[in-house]
């Protein structure tokens, strides 16, 4: 297997800043990124990514392949929490199994953004519709996870298998999803004129802001990693094995859809990632009995670093080999 993608990823500035944040915790440095800067960085990255994706969609248009890719994305967002719930239920309580299943059925925008940076370093193109795929994959897993928790605990009657309106509203009006979709639509409407108008803001400083954000993520991940031993062997194994399995399923779908290498990588990353922002915010209200120290730590301290450091270049190396 060609190891050049791994080396290229390790020498990618955003990834190196992620390592720097982790190193700061390990050596007990007082380095910190004060609030609310991390939230601002997150908003900027989502807005910039959504806008650029919309511009690319404006240029390329909507083809049958784009439509089928979005259908495949929704399918994975529904299938992953369903199968993982029944695996998790063997080792965890119903609330914890549902929360973790929702977490791994949803996506990590930061992992996706890191993958786009990696593709930029590789000078490899990708379609703007992959941003739409990310937006579509965010919410279905939340609804599936909450439904599974309620059905398993028999808290709803047979006539009330649909989630309440407030759950649907919270899932689809989530701030990050709303900003991402809104920015995507603005990019579609303004096209190249909008790209030119916002280029200094959405283009030139993007990687610098990503470096600062991943520096903060390195700090947070390392702090969470300290308590990971208390989780036990099963959650730690799950946090690595399931992303690999989901990536393999994504590769099969990407090959069937005849996606380009850049799009195939992003689809794999979306399917292999786990949400540690949108899902925890929703699950904390919808499944209050679930333990945040479990599902947040698994996604943030284990799956996120694994994908950023090893997963992205591993998936790219496999794609490069298969797509030849």
GROMACS .gro file of C-alpha atoms in nm:
model
  324
    1UNK     CA    1   0.000   0.000   0.000
    2UNK     CA    2   0.126   0.348  -0.089
    3UNK     CA    3   0.215   0.527   0.238
    4UNK     CA    4   0.262   0.871   0.080
    5UNK     CA    5  -0.092   0.987   0.175
    6UNK     CA    6  -0.017   0.907   0.541
    7UNK     CA    7   0.309   1.103   0.531
    8UNK     CA    8   0.140   1.391   0.348
    9UNK     CA    9  -0.135   1.400   0.610
   10UNK     CA   10   0.107   1.396   0.902
   11UNK     CA   11   0.293   1.693   0.750
   12UNK     CA   12  -0.030   1.883   0.681
   13UNK     CA   13  -0.021   2.205   0.896
   14UNK     CA   14  -0.371   2.162   1.045
   15UNK     CA   15  -0.286   1.807   1.160
   16UNK     CA   16   0.044   1.926   1.306
   17UNK     CA   17  -0.141   2.195   1.502
   18UNK     CA   18  -0.375   1.923   1.630
   19UNK     CA   19  -0.067   1.735   1.757
   20UNK     CA   20   0.061   2.060   1.911
   21UNK     CA   21  -0.260   2.096   2.112
   22UNK     CA   22  -0.235   1.738   2.237
   23UNK     CA   23   0.132   1.787   2.326
   24UNK     CA   24   0.043   2.097   2.528
   25UNK     CA   25  -0.184   1.887   2.752
   26UNK     CA   26   0.068   1.604   2.783
   27UNK     CA   27   0.345   1.837   2.904
   28UNK     CA   28   0.096   2.028   3.125
   29UNK     CA   29   0.136   2.359   2.945
   30UNK     CA   30  -0.101   2.645   3.030
   31UNK     CA   31  -0.182   2.691   2.659
   32UNK     CA   32  -0.554   2.752   2.608
   33UNK     CA   33  -0.787   2.891   2.343
   34UNK     CA   34  -1.031   3.116   2.529
   35UNK     CA   35  -1.405   3.101   2.471
   36UNK     CA   36  -1.590   3.201   2.259
   37UNK     CA   37  -1.314   3.178   1.995
   38UNK     CA   38  -1.358   2.802   1.926
   39UNK     CA   39  -1.727   2.859   1.856
   40UNK     CA   40  -1.641   3.146   1.622
   41UNK     CA   41  -1.387   2.925   1.440
   42UNK     CA   42  -1.653   2.654   1.403
   43UNK     CA   43  -1.909   2.900   1.263
   44UNK     CA   44  -1.654   3.041   1.019
   45UNK     CA   45  -1.547   2.698   0.892
   46UNK     CA   46  -1.905   2.580   0.842
   47UNK     CA   47  -2.003   2.901   0.664
   48UNK     CA   48  -1.696   2.896   0.440
   49UNK     CA   49  -1.728   2.529   0.354
   50UNK     CA   50  -2.101   2.554   0.284
   51UNK     CA   51  -2.055   2.863   0.066
   52UNK     CA   52  -1.774   2.709  -0.139
   53UNK     CA   53  -1.976   2.390  -0.183
   54UNK     CA   54  -2.270   2.594  -0.311
   55UNK     CA   55  -2.047   2.775  -0.559
   56UNK     CA   56  -1.917   2.443  -0.692
   57UNK     CA   57  -2.274   2.313  -0.724
   58UNK     CA   58  -2.363   2.629  -0.917
   59UNK     CA   59  -2.080   2.557  -1.159
   60UNK     CA   60  -2.141   2.185  -1.204
   61UNK     CA   61  -2.520   2.162  -1.177
   62UNK     CA   62  -2.720   1.868  -1.040
   63UNK     CA   63  -2.668   1.537  -1.220
   64UNK     CA   64  -2.814   1.193  -1.159
   65UNK     CA   65  -2.489   1.094  -0.989
   66UNK     CA   66  -2.525   1.387  -0.746
   67UNK     CA   67  -2.880   1.279  -0.661
   68UNK     CA   68  -2.779   0.916  -0.605
   69UNK     CA   69  -2.486   1.024  -0.390
   70UNK     CA   70  -2.721   1.221  -0.166
   71UNK     CA   71  -2.957   0.920  -0.149
   72UNK     CA   72  -2.663   0.698  -0.047
   73UNK     CA   73  -2.564   0.952   0.220
   74UNK     CA   74  -2.912   0.948   0.374
   75UNK     CA   75  -2.918   0.566   0.356
   76UNK     CA   76  -2.594   0.544   0.557
   77UNK     CA   77  -2.719   0.802   0.808
   78UNK     CA   78  -3.020   0.576   0.873
   79UNK     CA   79  -2.849   0.237   0.851
   80UNK     CA   80  -2.550   0.303   1.079
   81UNK     CA   81  -2.747   0.393   1.396
   82UNK     CA   82  -2.981   0.099   1.336
   83UNK     CA   83  -2.716  -0.171   1.316
   84UNK     CA   84  -2.483  -0.020   1.577
   85UNK     CA   85  -2.765   0.007   1.831
   86UNK     CA   86  -2.819  -0.369   1.832
   87UNK     CA   87  -2.443  -0.429   1.863
   88UNK     CA   88  -2.412  -0.177   2.148
   89UNK     CA   89  -2.722  -0.308   2.326
   90UNK     CA   90  -2.531  -0.626   2.415
   91UNK     CA   91  -2.286  -0.428   2.629
   92UNK     CA   92  -2.467  -0.104   2.722
   93UNK     CA   93  -2.795   0.019   2.864
   94UNK     CA   94  -3.070   0.130   2.624
   95UNK     CA   95  -3.007   0.506   2.669
   96UNK     CA   96  -2.630   0.471   2.625
   97UNK     CA   97  -2.665   0.239   2.324
   98UNK     CA   98  -2.910   0.478   2.155
   99UNK     CA   99  -2.689   0.782   2.224
  100UNK     CA  100  -2.373   0.616   2.094
  101UNK     CA  101  -2.560   0.482   1.789
  102UNK     CA  102  -2.686   0.834   1.707
  103UNK     CA  103  -2.335   0.972   1.756
  104UNK     CA  104  -2.181   0.729   1.506
  105UNK     CA  105  -2.470   0.757   1.261
  106UNK     CA  106  -2.419   1.132   1.237
  107UNK     CA  107  -2.110   1.310   1.104
  108UNK     CA  108  -1.820   1.524   1.218
  109UNK     CA  109  -1.797   1.849   1.023
  110UNK     CA  110  -1.443   1.908   1.150
  111UNK     CA  111  -1.323   1.569   1.022
  112UNK     CA  112  -1.485   1.649   0.687
  113UNK     CA  113  -1.317   1.992   0.674
  114UNK     CA  114  -0.982   1.833   0.759
  115UNK     CA  115  -1.034   1.587   0.473
  116UNK     CA  116  -1.102   1.876   0.229
  117UNK     CA  117  -0.777   2.036   0.344
  118UNK     CA  118  -0.600   1.706   0.280
  119UNK     CA  119  -0.749   1.689  -0.071
  120UNK     CA  120  -0.633   2.045  -0.133
  121UNK     CA  121  -0.281   1.948  -0.037
  122UNK     CA  122  -0.307   1.651  -0.275
  123UNK     CA  123  -0.441   1.887  -0.548
  124UNK     CA  124  -0.745   1.661  -0.584
  125UNK     CA  125  -1.087   1.800  -0.674
  126UNK     CA  126  -1.419   1.716  -0.510
  127UNK     CA  127  -1.781   1.809  -0.581
  128UNK     CA  128  -1.976   2.074  -0.394
  129UNK     CA  129  -2.260   1.828  -0.346
  130UNK     CA  130  -2.052   1.650  -0.081
  131UNK     CA  131  -2.119   1.948   0.146
  132UNK     CA  132  -2.492   1.890   0.090
  133UNK     CA  133  -2.437   1.522   0.177
  134UNK     CA  134  -2.278   1.624   0.506
  135UNK     CA  135  -2.574   1.850   0.590
  136UNK     CA  136  -2.824   1.575   0.507
  137UNK     CA  137  -2.641   1.317   0.723
  138UNK     CA  138  -2.639   1.531   1.037
  139UNK     CA  139  -2.999   1.495   1.157
  140UNK     CA  140  -3.146   1.152   1.059
  141UNK     CA  141  -2.926   0.966   1.307
  142UNK     CA  142  -3.050   1.185   1.593
  143UNK     CA  143  -3.411   1.097   1.515
  144UNK     CA  144  -3.332   0.725   1.472
  145UNK     CA  145  -3.137   0.716   1.799
  146UNK     CA  146  -3.416   0.880   1.998
  147UNK     CA  147  -3.679   0.655   1.838
  148UNK     CA  148  -3.478   0.344   1.924
  149UNK     CA  149  -3.442   0.456   2.284
  150UNK     CA  150  -3.815   0.521   2.318
  151UNK     CA  151  -3.922   0.200   2.144
  152UNK     CA  152  -3.679  -0.015   2.343
  153UNK     CA  153  -3.796   0.135   2.672
  154UNK     CA  154  -4.163   0.112   2.565
  155UNK     CA  155  -4.219   0.476   2.642
  156UNK     CA  156  -4.443   0.527   2.340
  157UNK     CA  157  -4.754   0.348   2.219
  158UNK     CA  158  -4.782   0.169   1.886
  159UNK     CA  159  -4.972   0.466   1.744
  160UNK     CA  160  -4.694   0.711   1.827
  161UNK     CA  161  -4.385   0.578   1.655
  162UNK     CA  162  -4.300   0.917   1.505
  163UNK     CA  163  -4.092   1.162   1.710
  164UNK     CA  164  -4.257   1.471   1.849
  165UNK     CA  165  -4.254   1.794   1.653
  166UNK     CA  166  -4.007   1.958   1.887
  167UNK     CA  167  -3.752   1.679   1.826
  168UNK     CA  168  -3.787   1.717   1.449
  169UNK     CA  169  -3.754   2.091   1.477
  170UNK     CA  170  -3.447   2.070   1.699
  171UNK     CA  171  -3.283   1.815   1.468
  172UNK     CA  172  -3.333   2.007   1.145
  173UNK     CA  173  -3.299   2.359   1.291
  174UNK     CA  174  -2.974   2.276   1.469
  175UNK     CA  175  -2.748   2.580   1.442
  176UNK     CA  176  -2.462   2.409   1.259
  177UNK     CA  177  -2.698   2.239   1.011
  178UNK     CA  178  -2.891   2.561   0.952
  179UNK     CA  179  -2.573   2.763   0.888
  180UNK     CA  180  -2.428   2.496   0.661
  181UNK     CA  181  -2.742   2.460   0.449
  182UNK     CA  182  -2.798   2.836   0.439
  183UNK     CA  183  -2.440   2.901   0.326
  184UNK     CA  184  -2.475   2.628   0.065
  185UNK     CA  185  -2.787   2.795  -0.077
  186UNK     CA  186  -2.618   3.137  -0.081
  187UNK     CA  187  -2.326   2.986  -0.271
  188UNK     CA  188  -2.564   2.829  -0.524
  189UNK     CA  189  -2.751   3.159  -0.573
  190UNK     CA  190  -2.445   3.386  -0.605
  191UNK     CA  191  -2.211   3.151  -0.793
  192UNK     CA  192  -1.880   3.285  -0.922
  193UNK     CA  193  -1.973   3.647  -0.848
  194UNK     CA  194  -2.019   3.560  -0.483
  195UNK     CA  195  -1.699   3.356  -0.483
  196UNK     CA  196  -1.505   3.656  -0.612
  197UNK     CA  197  -1.667   3.890  -0.358
  198UNK     CA  198  -1.585   3.668  -0.059
  199UNK     CA  199  -1.260   3.515  -0.181
  200UNK     CA  200  -1.031   3.686   0.071
  201UNK     CA  201  -1.259   3.574   0.355
  202UNK     CA  202  -1.366   3.225   0.252
  203UNK     CA  203  -1.047   3.130   0.067
  204UNK     CA  204  -0.721   3.286   0.181
  205UNK     CA  205  -0.765   3.258   0.559
  206UNK     CA  206  -0.950   2.925   0.564
  207UNK     CA  207  -0.650   2.705   0.641
  208UNK     CA  208  -0.521   2.944   0.909
  209UNK     CA  209  -0.852   2.935   1.095
  210UNK     CA  210  -0.860   2.556   1.056
  211UNK     CA  211  -0.516   2.536   1.220
  212UNK     CA  212  -0.636   2.739   1.519
  213UNK     CA  213  -0.951   2.530   1.549
  214UNK     CA  214  -0.760   2.200   1.536
  215UNK     CA  215  -0.515   2.335   1.793
  216UNK     CA  216  -0.812   2.375   2.027
  217UNK     CA  217  -0.946   2.032   1.927
  218UNK     CA  218  -0.608   1.881   2.015
  219UNK     CA  219  -0.632   2.037   2.362
  220UNK     CA  220  -0.987   1.910   2.416
  221UNK     CA  221  -0.916   1.561   2.275
  222UNK     CA  222  -0.610   1.508   2.494
  223UNK     CA  223  -0.801   1.612   2.806
  224UNK     CA  224  -1.081   1.369   2.721
  225UNK     CA  225  -0.830   1.095   2.640
  226UNK     CA  226  -0.705   1.100   2.999
  227UNK     CA  227  -1.031   0.948   3.120
  228UNK     CA  228  -1.073   0.699   2.837
  229UNK     CA  229  -0.925   0.407   3.034
  230UNK     CA  230  -1.227   0.413   3.262
  231UNK     CA  231  -1.455   0.333   2.967
  232UNK     CA  232  -1.333  -0.025   2.929
  233UNK     CA  233  -1.215  -0.228   2.631
  234UNK     CA  234  -1.544  -0.251   2.440
  235UNK     CA  235  -1.609   0.123   2.386
  236UNK     CA  236  -1.246   0.181   2.288
  237UNK     CA  237  -1.255  -0.105   2.034
  238UNK     CA  238  -1.593   0.012   1.903
  239UNK     CA  239  -1.460   0.366   1.850
  240UNK     CA  240  -1.198   0.235   1.607
  241UNK     CA  241  -1.351  -0.077   1.450
  242UNK     CA  242  -1.692   0.069   1.360
  243UNK     CA  243  -1.547   0.368   1.168
  244UNK     CA  244  -1.337   0.124   0.966
  245UNK     CA  245  -1.642  -0.094   0.895
  246UNK     CA  246  -1.850   0.210   0.795
  247UNK     CA  247  -1.570   0.331   0.569
  248UNK     CA  248  -1.562  -0.010   0.401
  249UNK     CA  249  -1.938   0.006   0.338
  250UNK     CA  250  -1.893   0.358   0.202
  251UNK     CA  251  -1.621   0.238  -0.035
  252UNK     CA  252  -1.858  -0.022  -0.179
  253UNK     CA  253  -2.125   0.243  -0.237
  254UNK     CA  254  -1.874   0.494  -0.376
  255UNK     CA  255  -1.747   0.235  -0.622
  256UNK     CA  256  -2.102   0.144  -0.728
  257UNK     CA  257  -2.180   0.513  -0.781
  258UNK     CA  258  -1.854   0.560  -0.973
  259UNK     CA  259  -1.754   0.860  -0.762
  260UNK     CA  260  -1.429   1.040  -0.831
  261UNK     CA  261  -1.143   0.982  -0.588
  262UNK     CA  262  -1.196   1.310  -0.402
  263UNK     CA  263  -1.570   1.251  -0.361
  264UNK     CA  264  -1.510   0.889  -0.261
  265UNK     CA  265  -1.273   0.999   0.016
  266UNK     CA  266  -1.517   1.255   0.152
  267UNK     CA  267  -1.802   1.002   0.144
  268UNK     CA  268  -1.585   0.754   0.338
  269UNK     CA  269  -1.491   1.022   0.591
  270UNK     CA  270  -1.854   1.119   0.643
  271UNK     CA  271  -1.959   0.758   0.701
  272UNK     CA  272  -1.660   0.684   0.927
  273UNK     CA  273  -1.686   0.995   1.145
  274UNK     CA  274  -1.886   1.051   1.463
  275UNK     CA  275  -2.055   1.367   1.582
  276UNK     CA  276  -1.935   1.528   1.904
  277UNK     CA  277  -2.112   1.866   1.867
  278UNK     CA  278  -2.460   1.843   1.709
  279UNK     CA  279  -2.564   1.500   1.839
  280UNK     CA  280  -2.453   1.549   2.203
  281UNK     CA  281  -2.643   1.880   2.214
  282UNK     CA  282  -2.963   1.711   2.095
  283UNK     CA  283  -2.921   1.379   2.277
  284UNK     CA  284  -2.857   1.548   2.609
  285UNK     CA  285  -3.214   1.680   2.597
  286UNK     CA  286  -3.384   1.390   2.417
  287UNK     CA  287  -3.210   1.100   2.603
  288UNK     CA  288  -3.120   1.252   2.942
  289UNK     CA  289  -3.039   0.910   3.095
  290UNK     CA  290  -2.748   0.856   2.855
  291UNK     CA  291  -2.398   0.918   2.986
  292UNK     CA  292  -2.225   1.208   2.798
  293UNK     CA  293  -1.890   1.094   2.937
  294UNK     CA  294  -1.934   0.781   2.725
  295UNK     CA  295  -2.058   0.895   2.384
  296UNK     CA  296  -1.872   1.228   2.376
  297UNK     CA  297  -1.543   1.074   2.486
  298UNK     CA  298  -1.569   0.790   2.233
  299UNK     CA  299  -1.634   1.031   1.945
  300UNK     CA  300  -1.400   1.312   2.044
  301UNK     CA  301  -1.108   1.142   2.218
  302UNK     CA  302  -1.082   0.828   2.005
  303UNK     CA  303  -1.269   0.829   1.673
  304UNK     CA  304  -1.186   1.190   1.583
  305UNK     CA  305  -0.806   1.159   1.635
  306UNK     CA  306  -0.805   0.818   1.465
  307UNK     CA  307  -0.973   0.957   1.152
  308UNK     CA  308  -0.764   1.274   1.140
  309UNK     CA  309  -0.429   1.102   1.190
  310UNK     CA  310  -0.473   0.755   1.036
  311UNK     CA  311  -0.820   0.721   0.880
  312UNK     CA  312  -0.806   0.994   0.613
  313UNK     CA  313  -0.475   0.885   0.459
  314UNK     CA  314  -0.568   0.516   0.498
  315UNK     CA  315  -0.896   0.562   0.310
  316UNK     CA  316  -0.714   0.765   0.042
  317UNK     CA  317  -0.449   0.499  -0.004
  318UNK     CA  318  -0.716   0.230  -0.046
  319UNK     CA  319  -0.909   0.448  -0.293
  320UNK     CA  320  -0.593   0.517  -0.493
  321UNK     CA  321  -0.532   0.143  -0.515
  322UNK     CA  322  -0.888   0.040  -0.602
  323UNK     CA  323  -0.969   0.326  -0.837
  324UNK     CA  324  -0.671   0.248  -1.063
   0.00000   0.00000   0.00000
